[in-house]
Coordinates of N, CA and C in Angstrom, one line a residue:
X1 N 0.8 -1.2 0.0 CA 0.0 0.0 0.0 C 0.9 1.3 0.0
X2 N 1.8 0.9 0.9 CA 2.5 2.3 0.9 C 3.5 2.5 -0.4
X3 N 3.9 1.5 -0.8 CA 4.6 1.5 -2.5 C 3.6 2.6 -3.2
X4 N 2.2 2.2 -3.3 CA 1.3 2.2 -4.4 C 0.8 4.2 -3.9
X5 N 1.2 4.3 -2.5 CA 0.5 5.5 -1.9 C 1.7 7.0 -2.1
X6 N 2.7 6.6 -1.5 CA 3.6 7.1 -1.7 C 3.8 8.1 -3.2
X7 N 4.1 7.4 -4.8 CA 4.6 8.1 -5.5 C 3.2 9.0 -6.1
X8 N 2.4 8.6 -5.4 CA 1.1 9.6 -5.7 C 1.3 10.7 -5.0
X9 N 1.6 10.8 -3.6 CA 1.5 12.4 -2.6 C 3.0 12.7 -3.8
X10 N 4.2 11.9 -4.0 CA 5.6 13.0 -4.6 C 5.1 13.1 -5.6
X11 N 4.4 12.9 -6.6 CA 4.2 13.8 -7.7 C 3.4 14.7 -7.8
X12 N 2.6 14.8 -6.5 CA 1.5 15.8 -6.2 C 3.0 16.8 -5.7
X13 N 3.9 16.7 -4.9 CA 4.5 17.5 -4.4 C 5.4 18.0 -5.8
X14 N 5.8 17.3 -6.4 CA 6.6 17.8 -7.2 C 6.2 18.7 -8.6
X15 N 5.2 18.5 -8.5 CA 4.4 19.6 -8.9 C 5.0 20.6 -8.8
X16 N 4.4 21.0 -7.3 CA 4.5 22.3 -6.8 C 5.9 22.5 -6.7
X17 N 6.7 21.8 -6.6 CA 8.3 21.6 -6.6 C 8.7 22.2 -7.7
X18 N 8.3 22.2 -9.1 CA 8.4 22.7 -10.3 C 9.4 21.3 -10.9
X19 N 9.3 20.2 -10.8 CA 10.4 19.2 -11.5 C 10.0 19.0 -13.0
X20 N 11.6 19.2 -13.3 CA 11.0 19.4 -15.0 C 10.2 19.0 -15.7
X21 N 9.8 17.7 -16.3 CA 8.2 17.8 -17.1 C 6.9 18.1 -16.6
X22 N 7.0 18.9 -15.2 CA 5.5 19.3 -14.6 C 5.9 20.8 -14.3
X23 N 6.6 21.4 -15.2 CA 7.3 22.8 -14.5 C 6.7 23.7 -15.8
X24 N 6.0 23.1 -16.3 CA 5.6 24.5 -17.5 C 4.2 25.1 -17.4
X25 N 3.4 25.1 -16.1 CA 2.8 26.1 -15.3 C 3.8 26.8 -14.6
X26 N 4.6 27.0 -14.3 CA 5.3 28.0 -13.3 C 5.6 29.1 -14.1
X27 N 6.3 29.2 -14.9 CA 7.1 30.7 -15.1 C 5.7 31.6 -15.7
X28 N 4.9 31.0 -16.6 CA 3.3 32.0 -17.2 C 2.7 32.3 -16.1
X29 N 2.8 31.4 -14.8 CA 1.6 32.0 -13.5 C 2.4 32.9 -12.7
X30 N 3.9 32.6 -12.5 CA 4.5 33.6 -11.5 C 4.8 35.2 -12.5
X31 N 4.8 35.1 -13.6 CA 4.8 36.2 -14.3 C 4.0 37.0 -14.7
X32 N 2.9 36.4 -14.8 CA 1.6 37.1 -14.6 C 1.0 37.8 -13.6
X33 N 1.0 37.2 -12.4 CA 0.9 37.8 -11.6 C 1.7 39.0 -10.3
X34 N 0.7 39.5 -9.7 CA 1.6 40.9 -8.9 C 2.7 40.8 -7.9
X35 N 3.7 41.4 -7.6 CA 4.7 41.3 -7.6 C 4.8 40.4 -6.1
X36 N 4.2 40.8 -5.2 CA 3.8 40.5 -3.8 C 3.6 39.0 -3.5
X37 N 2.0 38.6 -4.7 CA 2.0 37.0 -4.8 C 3.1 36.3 -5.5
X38 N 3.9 36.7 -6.4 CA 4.9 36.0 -7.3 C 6.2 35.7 -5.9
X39 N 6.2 36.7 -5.2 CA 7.1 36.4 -4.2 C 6.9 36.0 -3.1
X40 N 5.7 35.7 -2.7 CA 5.6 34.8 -1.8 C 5.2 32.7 -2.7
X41 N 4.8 33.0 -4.0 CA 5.0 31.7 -4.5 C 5.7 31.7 -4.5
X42 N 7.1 32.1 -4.7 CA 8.4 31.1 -4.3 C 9.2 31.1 -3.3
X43 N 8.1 31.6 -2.3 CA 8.4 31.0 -0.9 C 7.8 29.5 -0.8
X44 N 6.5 29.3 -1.7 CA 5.7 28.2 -1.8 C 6.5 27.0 -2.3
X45 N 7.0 27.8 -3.6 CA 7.6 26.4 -4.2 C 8.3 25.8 -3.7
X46 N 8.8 25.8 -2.7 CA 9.7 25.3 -1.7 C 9.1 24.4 -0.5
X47 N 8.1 24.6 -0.6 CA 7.3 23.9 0.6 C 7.1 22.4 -0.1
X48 N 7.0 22.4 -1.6 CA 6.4 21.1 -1.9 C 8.1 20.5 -2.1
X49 N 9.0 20.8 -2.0 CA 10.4 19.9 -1.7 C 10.6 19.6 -0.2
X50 N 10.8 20.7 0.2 CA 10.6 20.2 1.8 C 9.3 18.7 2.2
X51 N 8.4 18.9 1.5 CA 7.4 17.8 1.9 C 8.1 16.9 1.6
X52 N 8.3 16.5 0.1 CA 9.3 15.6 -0.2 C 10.0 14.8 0.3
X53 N 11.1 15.7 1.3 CA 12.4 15.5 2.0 C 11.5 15.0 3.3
X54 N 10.1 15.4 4.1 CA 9.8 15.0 5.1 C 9.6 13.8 4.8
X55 N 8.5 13.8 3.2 CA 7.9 12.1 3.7 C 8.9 10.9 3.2
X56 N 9.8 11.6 2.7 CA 10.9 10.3 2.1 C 11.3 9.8 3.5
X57 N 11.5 10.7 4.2 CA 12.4 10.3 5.4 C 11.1 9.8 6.3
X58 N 9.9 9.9 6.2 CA 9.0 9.3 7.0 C 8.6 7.9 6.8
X59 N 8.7 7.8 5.2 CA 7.5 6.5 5.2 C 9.1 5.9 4.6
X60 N 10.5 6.3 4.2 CA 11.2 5.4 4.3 C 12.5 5.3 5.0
X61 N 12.5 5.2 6.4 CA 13.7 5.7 7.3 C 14.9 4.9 7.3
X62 N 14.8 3.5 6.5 CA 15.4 2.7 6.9 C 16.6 3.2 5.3
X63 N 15.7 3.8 4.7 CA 15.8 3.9 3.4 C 17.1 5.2 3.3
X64 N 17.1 6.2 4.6 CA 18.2 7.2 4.5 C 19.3 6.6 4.7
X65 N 19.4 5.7 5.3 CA 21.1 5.4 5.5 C 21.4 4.2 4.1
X66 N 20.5 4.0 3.6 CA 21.0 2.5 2.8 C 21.6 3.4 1.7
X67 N 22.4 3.1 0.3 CA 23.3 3.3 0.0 C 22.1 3.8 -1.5
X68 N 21.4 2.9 -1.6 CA 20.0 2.5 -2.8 C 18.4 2.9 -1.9
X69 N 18.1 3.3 -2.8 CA 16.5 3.8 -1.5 C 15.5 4.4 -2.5
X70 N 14.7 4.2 -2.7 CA 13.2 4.3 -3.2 C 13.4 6.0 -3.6
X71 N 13.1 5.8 -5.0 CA 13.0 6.8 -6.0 C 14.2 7.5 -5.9
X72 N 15.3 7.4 -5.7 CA 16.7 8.6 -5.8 C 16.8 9.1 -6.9
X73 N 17.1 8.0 -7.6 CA 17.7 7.8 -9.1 C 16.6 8.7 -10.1
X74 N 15.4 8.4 -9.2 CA 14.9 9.2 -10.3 C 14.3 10.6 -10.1
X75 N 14.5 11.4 -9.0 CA 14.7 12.5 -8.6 C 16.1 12.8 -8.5
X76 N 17.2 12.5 -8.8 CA 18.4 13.1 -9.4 C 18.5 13.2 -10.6
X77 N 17.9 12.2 -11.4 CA 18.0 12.5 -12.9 C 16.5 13.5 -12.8
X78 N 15.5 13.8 -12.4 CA 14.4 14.8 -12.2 C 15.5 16.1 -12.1
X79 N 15.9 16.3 -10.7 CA 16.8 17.3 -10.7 C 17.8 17.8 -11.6
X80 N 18.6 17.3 -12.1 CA 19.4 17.7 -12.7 C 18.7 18.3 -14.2
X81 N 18.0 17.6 -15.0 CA 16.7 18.2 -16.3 C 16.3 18.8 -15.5
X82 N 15.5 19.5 -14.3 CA 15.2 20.7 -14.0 C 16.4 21.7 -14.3
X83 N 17.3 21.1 -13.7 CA 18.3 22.4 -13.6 C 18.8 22.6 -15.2
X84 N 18.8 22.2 -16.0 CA 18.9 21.8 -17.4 C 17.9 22.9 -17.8
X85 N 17.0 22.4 -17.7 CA 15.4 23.4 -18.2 C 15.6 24.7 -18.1
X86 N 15.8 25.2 -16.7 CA 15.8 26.1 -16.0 C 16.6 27.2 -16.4
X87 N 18.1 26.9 -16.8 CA 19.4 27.4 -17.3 C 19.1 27.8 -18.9
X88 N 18.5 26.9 -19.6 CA 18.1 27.7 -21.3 C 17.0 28.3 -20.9
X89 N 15.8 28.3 -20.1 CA 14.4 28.8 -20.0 C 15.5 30.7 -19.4
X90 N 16.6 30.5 -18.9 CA 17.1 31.7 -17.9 C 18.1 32.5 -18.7
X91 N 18.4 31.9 -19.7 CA 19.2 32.6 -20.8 C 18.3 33.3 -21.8
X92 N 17.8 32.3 -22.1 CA 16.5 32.6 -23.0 C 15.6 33.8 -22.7
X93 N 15.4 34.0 -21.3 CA 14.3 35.1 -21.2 C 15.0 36.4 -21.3
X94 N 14.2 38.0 -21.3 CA 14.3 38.9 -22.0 C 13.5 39.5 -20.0
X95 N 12.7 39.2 -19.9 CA 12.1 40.2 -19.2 C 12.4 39.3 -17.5
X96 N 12.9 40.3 -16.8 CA 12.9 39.8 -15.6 C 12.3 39.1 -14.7
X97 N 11.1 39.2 -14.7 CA 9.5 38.8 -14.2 C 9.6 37.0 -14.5
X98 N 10.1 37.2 -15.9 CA 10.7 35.2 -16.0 C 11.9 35.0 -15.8
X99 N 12.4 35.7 -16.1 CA 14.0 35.1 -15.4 C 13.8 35.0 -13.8
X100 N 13.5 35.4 -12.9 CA 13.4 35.6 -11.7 C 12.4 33.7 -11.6
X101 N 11.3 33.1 -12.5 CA 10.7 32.3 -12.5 C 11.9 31.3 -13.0
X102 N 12.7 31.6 -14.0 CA 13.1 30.4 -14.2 C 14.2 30.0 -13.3
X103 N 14.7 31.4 -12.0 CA 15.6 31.4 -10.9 C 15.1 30.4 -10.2
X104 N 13.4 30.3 -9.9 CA 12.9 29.4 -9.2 C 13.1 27.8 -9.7
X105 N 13.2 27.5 -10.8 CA 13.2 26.3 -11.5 C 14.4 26.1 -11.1
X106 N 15.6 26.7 -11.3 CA 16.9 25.8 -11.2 C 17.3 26.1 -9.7
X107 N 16.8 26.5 -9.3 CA 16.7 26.3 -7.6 C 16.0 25.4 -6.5
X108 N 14.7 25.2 -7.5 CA 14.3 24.1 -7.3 C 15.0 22.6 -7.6
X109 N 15.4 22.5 -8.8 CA 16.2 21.7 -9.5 C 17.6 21.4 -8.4
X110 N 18.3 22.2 -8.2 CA 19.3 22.4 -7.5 C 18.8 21.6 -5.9
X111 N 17.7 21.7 -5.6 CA 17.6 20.9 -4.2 C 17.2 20.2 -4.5
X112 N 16.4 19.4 -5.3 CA 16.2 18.3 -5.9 C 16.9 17.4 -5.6
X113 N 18.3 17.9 -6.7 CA 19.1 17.0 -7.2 C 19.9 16.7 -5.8
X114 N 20.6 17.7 -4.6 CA 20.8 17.3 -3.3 C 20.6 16.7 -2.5
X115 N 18.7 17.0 -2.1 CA 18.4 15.8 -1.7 C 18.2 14.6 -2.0
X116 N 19.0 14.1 -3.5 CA 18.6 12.8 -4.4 C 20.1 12.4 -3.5
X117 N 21.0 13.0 -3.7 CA 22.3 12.2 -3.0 C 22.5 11.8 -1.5
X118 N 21.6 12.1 -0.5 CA 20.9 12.1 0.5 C 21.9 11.7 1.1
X119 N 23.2 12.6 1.7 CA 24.1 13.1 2.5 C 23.4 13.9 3.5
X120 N 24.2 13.6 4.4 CA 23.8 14.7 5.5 C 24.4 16.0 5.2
X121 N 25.8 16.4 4.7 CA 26.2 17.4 4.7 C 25.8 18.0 3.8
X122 N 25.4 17.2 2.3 CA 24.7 18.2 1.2 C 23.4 18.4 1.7
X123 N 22.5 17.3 2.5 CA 21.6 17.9 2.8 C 21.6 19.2 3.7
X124 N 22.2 19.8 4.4 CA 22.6 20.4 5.4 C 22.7 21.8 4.6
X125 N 23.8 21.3 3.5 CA 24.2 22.6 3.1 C 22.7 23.3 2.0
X126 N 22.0 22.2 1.3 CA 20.7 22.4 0.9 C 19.9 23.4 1.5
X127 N 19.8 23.0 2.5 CA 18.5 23.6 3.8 C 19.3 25.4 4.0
X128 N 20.4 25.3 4.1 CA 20.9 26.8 4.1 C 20.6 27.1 2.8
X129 N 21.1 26.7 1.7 CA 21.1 27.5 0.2 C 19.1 27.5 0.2
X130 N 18.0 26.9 0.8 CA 16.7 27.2 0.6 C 16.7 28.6 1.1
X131 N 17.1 28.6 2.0 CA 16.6 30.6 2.7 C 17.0 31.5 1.7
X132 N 18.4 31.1 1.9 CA 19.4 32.3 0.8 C 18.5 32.2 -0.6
X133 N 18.2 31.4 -1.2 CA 17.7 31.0 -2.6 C 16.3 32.1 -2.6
X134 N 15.6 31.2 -1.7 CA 14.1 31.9 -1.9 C 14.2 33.2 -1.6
X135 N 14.8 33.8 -0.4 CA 14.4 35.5 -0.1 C 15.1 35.9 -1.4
X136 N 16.0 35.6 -2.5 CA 16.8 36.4 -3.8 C 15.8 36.3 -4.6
X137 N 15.3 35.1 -4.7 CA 14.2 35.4 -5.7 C 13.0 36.1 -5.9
X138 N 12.4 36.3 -4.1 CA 11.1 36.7 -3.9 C 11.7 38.6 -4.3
X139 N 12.9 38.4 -3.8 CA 13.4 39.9 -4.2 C 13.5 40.6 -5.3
X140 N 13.8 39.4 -6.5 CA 13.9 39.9 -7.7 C 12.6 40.1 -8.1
X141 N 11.3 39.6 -7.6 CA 9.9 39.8 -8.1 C 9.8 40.7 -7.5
X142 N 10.1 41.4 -6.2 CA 9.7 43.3 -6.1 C 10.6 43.7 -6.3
X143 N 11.4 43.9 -7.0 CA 12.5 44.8 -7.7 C 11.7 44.9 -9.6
X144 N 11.7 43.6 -9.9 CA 11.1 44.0 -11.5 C 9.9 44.4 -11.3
X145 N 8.9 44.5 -10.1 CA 7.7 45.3 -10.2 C 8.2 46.5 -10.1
X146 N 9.4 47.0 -9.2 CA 9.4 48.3 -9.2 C 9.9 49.2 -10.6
X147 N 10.7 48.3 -11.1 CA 11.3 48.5 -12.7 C 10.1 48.4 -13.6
X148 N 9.2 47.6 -13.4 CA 8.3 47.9 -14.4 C 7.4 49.2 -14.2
X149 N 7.5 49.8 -13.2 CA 6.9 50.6 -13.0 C 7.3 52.1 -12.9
X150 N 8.5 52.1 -12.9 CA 9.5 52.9 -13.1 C 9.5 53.9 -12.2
X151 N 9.3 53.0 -10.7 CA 9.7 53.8 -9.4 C 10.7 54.0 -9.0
X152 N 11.3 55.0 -8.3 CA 12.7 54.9 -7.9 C 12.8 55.6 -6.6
X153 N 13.5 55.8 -5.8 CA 13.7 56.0 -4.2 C 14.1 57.7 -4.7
X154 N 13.4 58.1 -3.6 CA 13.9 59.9 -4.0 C 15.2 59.9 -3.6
X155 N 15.9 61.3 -4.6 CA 16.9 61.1 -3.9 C 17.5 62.1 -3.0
X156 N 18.6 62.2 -2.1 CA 18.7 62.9 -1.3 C 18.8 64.3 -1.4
X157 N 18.8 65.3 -2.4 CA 18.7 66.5 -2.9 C 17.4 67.1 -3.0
X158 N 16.4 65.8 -4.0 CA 15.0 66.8 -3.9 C 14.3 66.6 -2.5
X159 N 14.8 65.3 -1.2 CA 14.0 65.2 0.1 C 14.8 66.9 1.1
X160 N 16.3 66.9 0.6 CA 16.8 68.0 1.2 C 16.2 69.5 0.9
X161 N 15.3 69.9 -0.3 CA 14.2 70.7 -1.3 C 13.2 70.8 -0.6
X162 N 12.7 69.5 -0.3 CA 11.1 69.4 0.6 C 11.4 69.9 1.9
X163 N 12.4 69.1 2.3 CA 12.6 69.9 4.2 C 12.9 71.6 4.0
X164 N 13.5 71.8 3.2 CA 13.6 73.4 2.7 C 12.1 74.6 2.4
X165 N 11.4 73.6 1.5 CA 10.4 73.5 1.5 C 9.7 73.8 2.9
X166 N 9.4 72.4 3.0 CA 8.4 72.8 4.6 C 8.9 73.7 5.6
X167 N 10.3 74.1 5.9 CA 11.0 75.0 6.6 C 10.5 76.5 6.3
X168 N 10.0 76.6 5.2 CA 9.6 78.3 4.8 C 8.3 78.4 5.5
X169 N 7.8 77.5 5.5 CA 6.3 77.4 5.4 C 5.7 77.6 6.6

């Protein structure tokens, strides 16, 4: 049962995971939408690898230390074609809003393929490169909203004008 139950919840997760042949809803939905939700979805995308990494290690514990273990092989070779995908989809783009999407793909890709080698210390070092990864990306989705919008931080001359300003007044 649990054979048969199992690669049903990881392809549900890997979905959301973005693993390359289920990754071609991600860059049209996080680019489409406003800058705020695009950056907190790839806080999301992240949630469905982490599940991943929970339930591998739940429903197969015996399976972390053994050398061979239920589906690696094929979420390394998953991972690595993400990261593959990800890299022409990130050259390829023109407009930031997907590049920052296809940032998500080969970052997803990239923990993927780590937690397929299922070391402690790559996993270890994985779990640090998710924070770093996701807060750069959710950043680069409010930075290209701000650039598409062509806002920019005043600068210190015309706020020194305003206080000059309100000082007359």
């Amino acid at each position: 049962m649990l054979i048969v139950f199992f690669p049903i919840l990881a392809v549900a997760f890997l979905v959301k995971a973005a693993i390359w042949p289920l990754n071609a809803w991600l860059v049209p939905a996080y680019a489409a939408t406003s800058a705020p939700v695009a950056a907190l979805f790839a806080l999301m995308t992240k949630v469905g690898i982490y599940a991943i990494l929970r339930l591998w290690s739940l429903f197969f514990p015996a399976a972390i230390a053994a050398p061979t273990h239920f589906g690696a092989s094929a979420l390394l070779v998953g991972g690595l074609a993400t990261i593959a995908f990800g890299t022409v989809g990130l050259l390829a783009s023109i407009r930031i809003s997907r590049i920052a999407g296809f940032s998500i793909i080969v970052s997803s890709g990239t923990l993927l393929t780590a937690f397929a080698l299922r070391s402690a210390l790559v996993t270890g070092a994985a779990l640090y490169y998710v924070l770093s990864a996701t807060l750069a990306v959710s950043a680069i989705f409010l930075i290209a909203e701000l650039a598409r919008r062509g806002d920019t931080a005043p600068r210190a001359s015309s706020l020194d004008a305003e206080d000059a300003a309100s000082e007359d007044t």
